[in-house]
PDB file of C-alpha atoms in Angstrom:
ATOM      1  CA  MET A   1     196.500 -12.622 118.842  1.00 65.00           C
ATOM      2  CA  TYR A   2     193.926 -13.120 115.530  1.00 75.00           C
ATOM      3  CA  LEU A   3     192.056 -10.149 114.734  1.00 90.00           C
ATOM      4  CA  GLY A   4     188.789 -11.798 115.260  1.00 92.00           C
ATOM      5  CA  LYS A   5     189.576 -12.218 119.226  1.00 95.00           C
ATOM      6  CA  LYS A   6     191.115  -8.277 119.074  1.00 94.00           C
ATOM      7  CA  VAL A   7     187.880  -7.007 117.978  1.00 95.00           C
ATOM      8  CA  ARG A   8     186.034  -9.166 120.119  1.00 97.00           C
ATOM      9  CA  LEU A   9     187.950  -8.392 123.398  1.00 96.00           C
ATOM     10  CA  GLU A  10     187.898  -4.752 122.549  1.00 96.00           C
ATOM     11  CA  ARG A  11     183.689  -5.056 122.864  1.00 96.00           C
ATOM     12  CA  ILE A  12     184.263  -6.044 126.194  1.00 97.00           C
ATOM     13  CA  ILE A  13     187.349  -3.682 127.519  1.00 97.00           C
ATOM     14  CA  ASN A  14     188.217  -0.441 126.915  1.00 97.00           C
ATOM     15  CA  ARG A  15     190.235   0.217 124.518  1.00 94.00           C
ATOM     16  CA  GLU A  16     191.716   3.482 125.029  1.00 94.00           C
ATOM     17  CA  ASN A  17     192.731   2.383 128.776  1.00 97.00           C
ATOM     18  CA  GLY A  18     192.591  -1.475 128.979  1.00 97.00           C
ATOM     19  CA  ARG A  19     189.776  -1.557 131.857  1.00 98.00           C
ATOM     20  CA  THR A  20     186.478  -3.025 132.105  1.00 98.00           C
ATOM     21  CA  ILE A  21     183.480  -3.441 134.074  1.00 98.00           C
ATOM     22  CA  ILE A  22     181.801  -6.713 134.305  1.00 98.00           C
ATOM     23  CA  VAL A  23     178.750  -7.942 136.271  1.00 98.00           C
ATOM     24  CA  PRO A  24     178.493 -11.646 136.366  1.00 98.00           C
ATOM     25  CA  MET A  25     174.992 -13.032 136.823  1.00 97.00           C
ATOM     26  CA  ASP A  26     175.618 -16.680 137.204  1.00 97.00           C
ATOM     27  CA  HIS A  27     174.836 -17.264 140.308  1.00 96.00           C
ATOM     28  CA  GLY A  28     171.653 -19.208 139.492  1.00 96.00           C
ATOM     29  CA  VAL A  29     172.997 -22.273 138.700  1.00 96.00           C
ATOM     30  CA  THR A  30     174.984 -22.424 141.880  1.00 96.00           C
ATOM     31  CA  ILE A  31     172.702 -20.674 145.000  1.00 95.00           C
ATOM     32  CA  GLY A  32     169.515 -20.468 142.728  1.00 95.00           C
ATOM     33  CA  ALA A  33     167.606 -17.349 141.742  1.00 92.00           C
ATOM     34  CA  VAL A  34     168.874 -14.409 143.693  1.00 95.00           C
ATOM     35  CA  ASP A  35     167.378 -11.076 144.386  1.00 96.00           C
ATOM     36  CA  GLY A  36     168.253  -8.780 141.761  1.00 96.00           C
ATOM     37  CA  LEU A  37     168.568 -11.228 138.715  1.00 97.00           C
ATOM     38  CA  VAL A  38     164.993 -12.749 139.011  1.00 96.00           C
ATOM     39  CA  ASP A  39     164.003 -10.264 135.767  1.00 96.00           C
ATOM     40  CA  MET A  40     166.516 -10.594 133.923  1.00 96.00           C
ATOM     41  CA  ARG A  41     165.880  -8.082 131.278  1.00 96.00           C
ATOM     42  CA  GLY A  42     165.544  -5.633 133.513  1.00 96.00           C
ATOM     43  CA  ALA A  43     169.037  -6.285 135.459  1.00 97.00           C
ATOM     44  CA  VAL A  44     170.654  -6.461 132.160  1.00 97.00           C
ATOM     45  CA  ASN A  45     168.882  -3.596 130.830  1.00 97.00           C
ATOM     46  CA  ASP A  46     170.353  -1.233 134.557  1.00 97.00           C
ATOM     47  CA  MET A  47     174.090  -2.578 134.105  1.00 98.00           C
ATOM     48  CA  ALA A  48     173.535  -1.072 130.208  1.00 98.00           C
ATOM     49  CA  LEU A  49     171.972   1.920 130.921  1.00 97.00           C
ATOM     50  CA  GLY A  50     174.758   2.226 133.994  1.00 98.00           C
ATOM     51  CA  GLY A  51     177.753   2.044 131.706  1.00 98.00           C
ATOM     52  CA  ALA A  52     179.016  -1.572 132.686  1.00 98.00           C
ATOM     53  CA  ASP A  53     180.866  -2.971 129.583  1.00 98.00           C
ATOM     54  CA  ALA A  54     179.769  -6.834 129.665  1.00 98.00           C
ATOM     55  CA  VAL A  55     177.665  -8.868 131.445  1.00 98.00           C
ATOM     56  CA  LEU A  56     178.303 -12.537 132.836  1.00 98.00           C
ATOM     57  CA  MET A  57     176.038 -15.844 132.492  1.00 98.00           C
ATOM     58  CA  HIS A  58     174.935 -19.214 131.801  1.00 98.00           C
ATOM     59  CA  LYS A  59     174.203 -19.937 127.870  1.00 98.00           C
ATOM     60  CA  GLY A  60     170.105 -20.996 128.994  1.00 96.00           C
ATOM     61  CA  LEU A  61     169.936 -17.019 130.596  1.00 96.00           C
ATOM     62  CA  VAL A  62     171.014 -15.477 127.105  1.00 96.00           C
ATOM     63  CA  ARG A  63     167.505 -15.970 125.599  1.00 95.00           C
ATOM     64  CA  CYS A  64     165.570 -14.190 128.674  1.00 93.00           C
ATOM     65  CA  SER A  65     167.960 -11.673 129.143  1.00 93.00           C
ATOM     66  CA  HIS A  66     168.013 -10.264 125.283  1.00 91.00           C
ATOM     67  CA  ARG A  67     166.653  -6.378 124.565  1.00 89.00           C
ATOM     68  CA  SER A  68     165.543  -5.220 121.136  1.00 86.00           C
ATOM     69  CA  ALA A  69     166.366  -1.736 122.407  1.00 86.00           C
ATOM     70  CA  GLY A  70     168.426  -0.205 124.620  1.00 87.00           C
ATOM     71  CA  LYS A  71     172.204   0.302 125.136  1.00 90.00           C
ATOM     72  CA  ASP A  72     174.147  -2.195 123.653  1.00 94.00           C
ATOM     73  CA  ILE A  73     176.787  -4.204 125.862  1.00 97.00           C
ATOM     74  CA  GLY A  74     178.999  -7.132 125.950  1.00 97.00           C
ATOM     75  CA  LEU A  75     178.144 -10.670 126.450  1.00 98.00           C
ATOM     76  CA  ILE A  76     180.201 -13.486 128.233  1.00 98.00           C
ATOM     77  CA  VAL A  77     178.817 -16.689 128.085  1.00 98.00           C
ATOM     78  CA  HIS A  78     179.991 -18.688 131.546  1.00 98.00           C
ATOM     79  CA  LEU A  79     181.031 -22.354 130.526  1.00 98.00           C
ATOM     80  CA  SER A  80     181.590 -23.873 133.804  1.00 97.00           C
ATOM     81  CA  ALA A  81     179.106 -24.547 136.858  1.00 98.00           C
ATOM     82  CA  SER A  82     178.386 -26.508 140.386  1.00 97.00           C
ATOM     83  CA  THR A  83     175.669 -26.345 142.322  1.00 97.00           C
ATOM     84  CA  ALA A  84     175.334 -25.538 146.515  1.00 96.00           C
ATOM     85  CA  LEU A  85     173.777 -29.107 146.586  1.00 97.00           C
ATOM     86  CA  THR A  86     177.007 -30.828 146.148  1.00 95.00           C
ATOM     87  CA  PRO A  87     179.221 -31.625 148.691  1.00 94.00           C
ATOM     88  CA  ASN A  88     181.417 -30.982 146.079  1.00 93.00           C
ATOM     89  CA  GLY A  89     180.464 -27.753 145.109  1.00 94.00           C
ATOM     90  CA  ASN A  90     183.914 -26.220 144.287  1.00 96.00           C
ATOM     91  CA  THR A  91     184.874 -29.005 141.847  1.00 97.00           C
ATOM     92  CA  LYS A  92     183.248 -26.991 138.565  1.00 98.00           C
ATOM     93  CA  THR A  93     182.712 -28.895 135.384  1.00 98.00           C
ATOM     94  CA  LEU A  94     182.187 -28.043 131.554  1.00 98.00           C
ATOM     95  CA  VAL A  95     178.618 -27.459 131.143  1.00 98.00           C
ATOM     96  CA  GLY A  96     178.662 -25.472 127.363  1.00 98.00           C
ATOM     97  CA  THR A  97     181.138 -25.169 124.576  1.00 98.00           C
ATOM     98  CA  VAL A  98     183.370 -22.064 123.235  1.00 98.00           C
ATOM     99  CA  GLU A  99     180.963 -22.962 119.994  1.00 98.00           C
ATOM    100  CA  GLU A 100     177.721 -22.778 122.013  1.00 98.00           C
ATOM    101  CA  GLY A 101     178.387 -19.345 123.054  1.00 98.00           C
ATOM    102  CA  ILE A 102     179.448 -18.232 119.594  1.00 97.00           C
ATOM    103  CA  LYS A 103     175.817 -19.297 118.674  1.00 97.00           C
ATOM    104  CA  HIS A 104     174.404 -17.324 121.438  1.00 97.00           C
ATOM    105  CA  GLY A 105     176.322 -14.420 120.367  1.00 96.00           C
ATOM    106  CA  ALA A 106     179.006 -14.198 123.025  1.00 98.00           C
ATOM    107  CA  ASP A 107     181.797 -11.870 122.505  1.00 98.00           C
ATOM    108  CA  CYS A 108     183.815 -13.709 125.057  1.00 98.00           C
ATOM    109  CA  VAL A 109     183.388 -17.305 127.242  1.00 98.00           C
ATOM    110  CA  SER A 110     184.620 -18.005 130.375  1.00 98.00           C
ATOM    111  CA  VAL A 111     185.515 -20.497 132.758  1.00 98.00           C
ATOM    112  CA  HIS A 112     185.816 -21.113 136.522  1.00 98.00           C
ATOM    113  CA  VAL A 113     188.852 -23.140 138.622  1.00 98.00           C
ATOM    114  CA  ASN A 114     189.445 -23.730 142.283  1.00 98.00           C
ATOM    115  CA  LEU A 115     193.406 -24.547 142.548  1.00 98.00           C
ATOM    116  CA  GLY A 116     193.380 -26.707 145.597  1.00 97.00           C
ATOM    117  CA  ASP A 117     190.397 -28.819 145.131  1.00 97.00           C
ATOM    118  CA  PRO A 118     190.998 -32.626 144.939  1.00 97.00           C
ATOM    119  CA  ASN A 119     189.552 -32.549 141.827  1.00 97.00           C
ATOM    120  CA  GLU A 120     192.202 -29.218 140.237  1.00 98.00           C
ATOM    121  CA  ARG A 121     193.572 -31.635 137.857  1.00 98.00           C
ATOM    122  CA  LEU A 122     190.145 -31.995 135.860  1.00 98.00           C
ATOM    123  CA  MET A 123     189.095 -28.290 135.968  1.00 98.00           C
ATOM    124  CA  LEU A 124     192.869 -27.273 134.540  1.00 98.00           C
ATOM    125  CA  ALA A 125     192.568 -29.627 131.494  1.00 98.00           C
ATOM    126  CA  ASP A 126     189.132 -28.149 131.284  1.00 98.00           C
ATOM    127  CA  LEU A 127     190.851 -24.727 131.177  1.00 98.00           C
ATOM    128  CA  GLY A 128     193.078 -25.851 128.641  1.00 98.00           C
ATOM    129  CA  ARG A 129     191.023 -27.548 126.161  1.00 98.00           C
ATOM    130  CA  VAL A 130     187.900 -24.517 125.936  1.00 98.00           C
ATOM    131  CA  ALA A 131     191.695 -21.829 125.570  1.00 98.00           C
ATOM    132  CA  GLU A 132     192.625 -23.619 122.685  1.00 98.00           C
ATOM    133  CA  ALA A 133     189.003 -23.504 121.442  1.00 98.00           C
ATOM    134  CA  CYS A 134     189.018 -20.137 121.930  1.00 97.00           C
ATOM    135  CA  ASP A 135     192.405 -19.935 119.407  1.00 96.00           C
ATOM    136  CA  ASN A 136     190.781 -21.581 116.969  1.00 96.00           C
ATOM    137  CA  TRP A 137     187.415 -19.559 116.851  1.00 97.00           C
ATOM    138  CA  HIS A 138     189.027 -16.213 117.537  1.00 96.00           C
ATOM    139  CA  ILE A 139     187.086 -15.594 120.792  1.00 97.00           C
ATOM    140  CA  PRO A 140     188.711 -14.267 124.362  1.00 98.00           C
ATOM    141  CA  LEU A 141     188.905 -16.103 127.532  1.00 98.00           C
ATOM    142  CA  LEU A 142     188.330 -14.641 130.775  1.00 98.00           C
ATOM    143  CA  ALA A 143     189.445 -17.069 133.713  1.00 98.00           C
ATOM    144  CA  MET A 144     188.375 -17.053 137.307  1.00 98.00           C
ATOM    145  CA  MET A 145     190.811 -18.349 139.347  1.00 98.00           C
ATOM    146  CA  TYR A 146     190.486 -19.346 143.087  1.00 98.00           C
ATOM    147  CA  ALA A 147     192.180 -21.154 145.555  1.00 98.00           C
ATOM    148  CA  ARG A 148     189.791 -23.507 147.252  1.00 96.00           C
ATOM    149  CA  GLY A 149     190.461 -26.212 148.882  1.00 93.00           C
ATOM    150  CA  PRO A 150     191.385 -28.600 152.230  1.00 92.00           C
ATOM    151  CA  GLN A 151     194.914 -27.388 152.314  1.00 91.00           C
ATOM    152  CA  ILE A 152     194.275 -23.270 151.439  1.00 94.00           C
ATOM    153  CA  GLN A 153     194.488 -21.374 154.745  1.00 93.00           C
ATOM    154  CA  ASN A 154     194.378 -18.017 153.503  1.00 96.00           C
ATOM    155  CA  GLY A 155     192.605 -17.733 149.287  1.00 95.00           C
ATOM    156  CA  PHE A 156     193.553 -13.814 149.702  1.00 96.00           C
ATOM    157  CA  ASP A 157     197.157 -14.123 150.626  1.00 97.00           C
ATOM    158  CA  LYS A 158     199.005 -12.078 148.045  1.00 97.00           C
ATOM    159  CA  ASN A 159     201.486 -15.061 147.003  1.00 97.00           C
ATOM    160  CA  ILE A 160     198.416 -17.675 146.492  1.00 97.00           C
ATOM    161  CA  VAL A 161     196.261 -15.098 144.302  1.00 98.00           C
ATOM    162  CA  ALA A 162     199.525 -14.416 142.107  1.00 98.00           C
ATOM    163  CA  HIS A 163     199.630 -18.091 141.320  1.00 98.00           C
ATOM    164  CA  CYS A 164     196.373 -18.310 141.040  1.00 98.00           C
ATOM    165  CA  ALA A 165     196.409 -15.282 138.311  1.00 98.00           C
ATOM    166  CA  ARG A 166     199.462 -16.604 136.854  1.00 98.00           C
ATOM    167  CA  VAL A 167     198.047 -20.071 135.879  1.00 98.00           C
ATOM    168  CA  GLY A 168     195.512 -18.571 134.303  1.00 98.00           C
ATOM    169  CA  VAL A 169     197.302 -16.736 132.095  1.00 98.00           C
ATOM    170  CA  GLU A 170     199.820 -19.680 131.482  1.00 98.00           C
ATOM    171  CA  LEU A 171     197.411 -22.179 130.174  1.00 98.00           C
ATOM    172  CA  GLY A 172     195.879 -19.067 127.664  1.00 98.00           C
ATOM    173  CA  ALA A 173     193.113 -16.807 129.532  1.00 98.00           C
ATOM    174  CA  ASP A 174     192.885 -13.142 127.748  1.00 98.00           C
ATOM    175  CA  ILE A 175     191.469 -12.182 131.267  1.00 98.00           C
ATOM    176  CA  VAL A 176     192.350 -13.329 134.774  1.00 98.00           C
ATOM    177  CA  LYS A 177     189.725 -12.777 137.778  1.00 98.00           C
ATOM    178  CA  VAL A 178     190.861 -13.272 141.228  1.00 98.00           C
ATOM    179  CA  PRO A 179     190.144 -12.117 144.738  1.00 97.00           C
ATOM    180  CA  TYR A 180     191.345  -8.406 145.290  1.00 98.00           C
ATOM    181  CA  THR A 181     194.220  -9.180 148.313  1.00 97.00           C
ATOM    182  CA  GLY A 182     193.483  -5.983 150.482  1.00 95.00           C
ATOM    183  CA  ASP A 183     195.496  -3.559 149.954  1.00 97.00           C
ATOM    184  CA  VAL A 184     197.264  -1.692 146.821  1.00 98.00           C
ATOM    185  CA  ASP A 185     201.142  -2.495 147.280  1.00 98.00           C
ATOM    186  CA  SER A 186     200.010  -7.011 147.596  1.00 97.00           C
ATOM    187  CA  PHE A 187     197.566  -6.611 144.719  1.00 98.00           C
ATOM    188  CA  ALA A 188     200.225  -4.594 142.754  1.00 98.00           C
ATOM    189  CA  GLU A 189     202.230  -7.675 143.068  1.00 97.00           C
ATOM    190  CA  VAL A 190     199.716  -9.461 141.425  1.00 98.00           C
ATOM    191  CA  VAL A 191     199.482  -7.851 138.660  1.00 98.00           C
ATOM    192  CA  SER A 192     202.558  -7.251 137.843  1.00 96.00           C
ATOM    193  CA  SER A 193     203.221 -10.808 137.326  1.00 92.00           C
ATOM    194  CA  CYS A 194     200.336 -11.024 134.663  1.00 96.00           C
ATOM    195  CA  CYS A 195     201.063  -9.971 131.063  1.00 96.00           C
ATOM    196  CA  VAL A 196     197.091  -9.799 130.543  1.00 97.00           C
ATOM    197  CA  PRO A 197     194.187  -7.858 132.484  1.00 98.00           C
ATOM    198  CA  VAL A 198     193.778  -8.481 135.547  1.00 98.00           C
ATOM    199  CA  VAL A 199     190.223  -8.210 137.163  1.00 98.00           C
ATOM    200  CA  ILE A 200     188.880  -8.156 140.748  1.00 98.00           C
ATOM    201  CA  ALA A 201     186.209 -10.717 142.069  1.00 97.00           C
ATOM    202  CA  GLY A 202     183.434  -8.516 144.720  1.00 92.00           C
ATOM    203  CA  GLY A 203     182.889 -12.144 147.155  1.00 83.00           C
ATOM    204  CA  GLU A 204     180.240 -11.226 149.686  1.00 83.00           C
ATOM    205  CA  ARG A 205     178.043  -8.897 150.367  1.00 85.00           C
ATOM    206  CA  MET A 206     179.849  -5.643 151.336  1.00 91.00           C
ATOM    207  CA  GLU A 207     178.827  -3.441 154.543  1.00 86.00           C
ATOM    208  CA  SER A 208     178.663  -0.243 152.482  1.00 95.00           C
ATOM    209  CA  THR A 209     178.811   1.223 149.289  1.00 97.00           C
ATOM    210  CA  ARG A 210     182.032   3.507 150.095  1.00 97.00           C
ATOM    211  CA  GLN A 211     183.309   0.104 150.750  1.00 96.00           C
ATOM    212  CA  ILE A 212     182.865  -1.083 147.415  1.00 97.00           C
ATOM    213  CA  LEU A 213     183.918   1.450 145.695  1.00 98.00           C
ATOM    214  CA  GLN A 214     187.422   1.980 148.249  1.00 97.00           C
ATOM    215  CA  MET A 215     187.965  -1.661 146.810  1.00 97.00           C
ATOM    216  CA  VAL A 216     187.958  -1.006 143.137  1.00 98.00           C
ATOM    217  CA  SER A 217     189.634   2.461 143.732  1.00 98.00           C
ATOM    218  CA  ASP A 218     192.784   0.547 145.066  1.00 98.00           C
ATOM    219  CA  SER A 219     192.746  -2.155 142.500  1.00 98.00           C
ATOM    220  CA  VAL A 220     192.474   0.257 139.981  1.00 98.00           C
ATOM    221  CA  GLN A 221     195.430   2.184 141.467  1.00 98.00           C
ATOM    222  CA  ALA A 222     197.380  -1.206 141.685  1.00 98.00           C
ATOM    223  CA  GLY A 223     197.276  -1.400 137.956  1.00 98.00           C
ATOM    224  CA  GLY A 224     193.938  -4.046 138.389  1.00 98.00           C
ATOM    225  CA  ALA A 225     191.968  -3.588 134.922  1.00 98.00           C
ATOM    226  CA  GLY A 226     189.131  -3.458 136.141  1.00 98.00           C
ATOM    227  CA  ILE A 227     186.298  -5.575 137.943  1.00 98.00           C
ATOM    228  CA  SER A 228     183.772  -8.750 137.900  1.00 98.00           C
ATOM    229  CA  VAL A 229     181.632  -7.630 140.321  1.00 98.00           C
ATOM    230  CA  GLY A 230     178.360  -9.310 140.952  1.00 96.00           C
ATOM    231  CA  ARG A 231     175.932  -9.497 143.956  1.00 96.00           C
ATOM    232  CA  ASN A 232     177.837  -6.056 145.171  1.00 97.00           C
ATOM    233  CA  VAL A 233     176.000  -4.403 142.069  1.00 97.00           C
ATOM    234  CA  PHE A 234     173.572  -5.880 140.671  1.00 97.00           C
ATOM    235  CA  GLN A 235     171.965  -6.156 144.269  1.00 97.00           C
ATOM    236  CA  HIS A 236     172.925  -2.516 145.306  1.00 97.00           C
ATOM    237  CA  PRO A 237     169.767  -0.531 146.195  1.00 96.00           C
ATOM    238  CA  ASN A 238     170.481   2.079 143.680  1.00 97.00           C
ATOM    239  CA  ARG A 239     172.369  -0.233 141.363  1.00 98.00           C
ATOM    240  CA  VAL A 240     172.230   2.185 138.188  1.00 98.00           C
ATOM    241  CA  ALA A 241     173.999   4.729 140.214  1.00 98.00           C
ATOM    242  CA  LEU A 242     176.643   2.212 141.629  1.00 98.00           C
ATOM    243  CA  VAL A 243     177.239   0.844 137.964  1.00 98.00           C
ATOM    244  CA  LYS A 244     177.996   4.838 137.086  1.00 98.00           C
ATOM    245  CA  ALA A 245     179.696   5.688 140.033  1.00 98.00           C
ATOM    246  CA  LEU A 246     182.496   2.328 139.305  1.00 98.00           C
ATOM    247  CA  ARG A 247     182.456   3.576 135.619  1.00 98.00           C
ATOM    248  CA  ALA A 248     183.928   7.106 136.960  1.00 98.00           C
ATOM    249  CA  ILE A 249     186.375   5.193 138.631  1.00 98.00           C
ATOM    250  CA  VAL A 250     187.654   2.339 136.409  1.00 98.00           C
ATOM    251  CA  HIS A 251     187.311   4.743 133.064  1.00 98.00           C
ATOM    252  CA  GLU A 252     187.755   7.963 134.337  1.00 97.00           C
ATOM    253  CA  ASN A 253     189.904   8.228 137.450  1.00 97.00           C
ATOM    254  CA  ALA A 254     187.341   9.345 139.663  1.00 98.00           C
ATOM    255  CA  SER A 255     188.244   9.301 143.545  1.00 98.00           C
ATOM    256  CA  VAL A 256     186.270   7.455 146.249  1.00 98.00           C
ATOM    257  CA  ALA A 257     184.349  10.783 146.909  1.00 98.00           C
ATOM    258  CA  GLN A 258     183.862  12.114 143.716  1.00 98.00           C
ATOM    259  CA  ALA A 259     182.097   8.515 142.939  1.00 98.00           C
ATOM    260  CA  MET A 260     180.212   8.741 146.406  1.00 98.00           C
ATOM    261  CA  THR A 261     178.345  11.458 144.851  1.00 97.00           C
ATOM    262  CA  ILE A 262     177.194   9.994 141.567  1.00 98.00           C
ATOM    263  CA  VAL A 263     175.429   7.492 144.240  1.00 97.00           C
ATOM    264  CA  GLY A 264     173.653  10.154 146.116  1.00 94.00           C
ATOM    265  CA  GLU A 265     175.385   9.107 149.480  1.00 89.00           C
TER     266      GLU A 265
END
């Protein structure tokens, strides 16, 4: 790895334990302005206060969320998109470049790929091109890898998730984001097939704080490198405290019970 990429990677992944807390905020392109992301500066500030390692967003929101004060936080610029208004919403297309991400101050860029989609080949080609550009510019790449398509019966199946993760690794990602498979043993199999950090997605809103914390704790126990969770974090009624609790689990190996006390539940 080039030193420049290593330095940037350490801005979003703790160099001591190889783990990270990333909060995606790219939802607006897909489904519009959502609760928790109307005030972008406030959202980013809360994530920084809680101790998140990085936030992730599209290039246009960087100007809306930059703060001139407060605790520093890593920035990941997302390069692919689609909207919920199209019948082909699982087909992501590139809407930015690595060079643009660098101009906006990114420490890392990200690309979303849905394996199993009829246009999978186009997304894989995009991932390959972005990976090459990331190597040229010495900037890390996060690949969001999901199985979504007409022939996918269970996108959380351990073999399918492991396949998704492996595709991301083989095509040049420095961090891979996949769904959590539901239990420690199955997710450990996913992680074991990757030579780069694997973080879990948060998915739909969960029913309770304990459910969120338990999932994160289990994923770390399985060897995961942390989280890339959006709505379950920034829409939480006590989101600063939740991020602090997540940090305790991911970076300090706290128990779920200990983390629950941090949230105050």
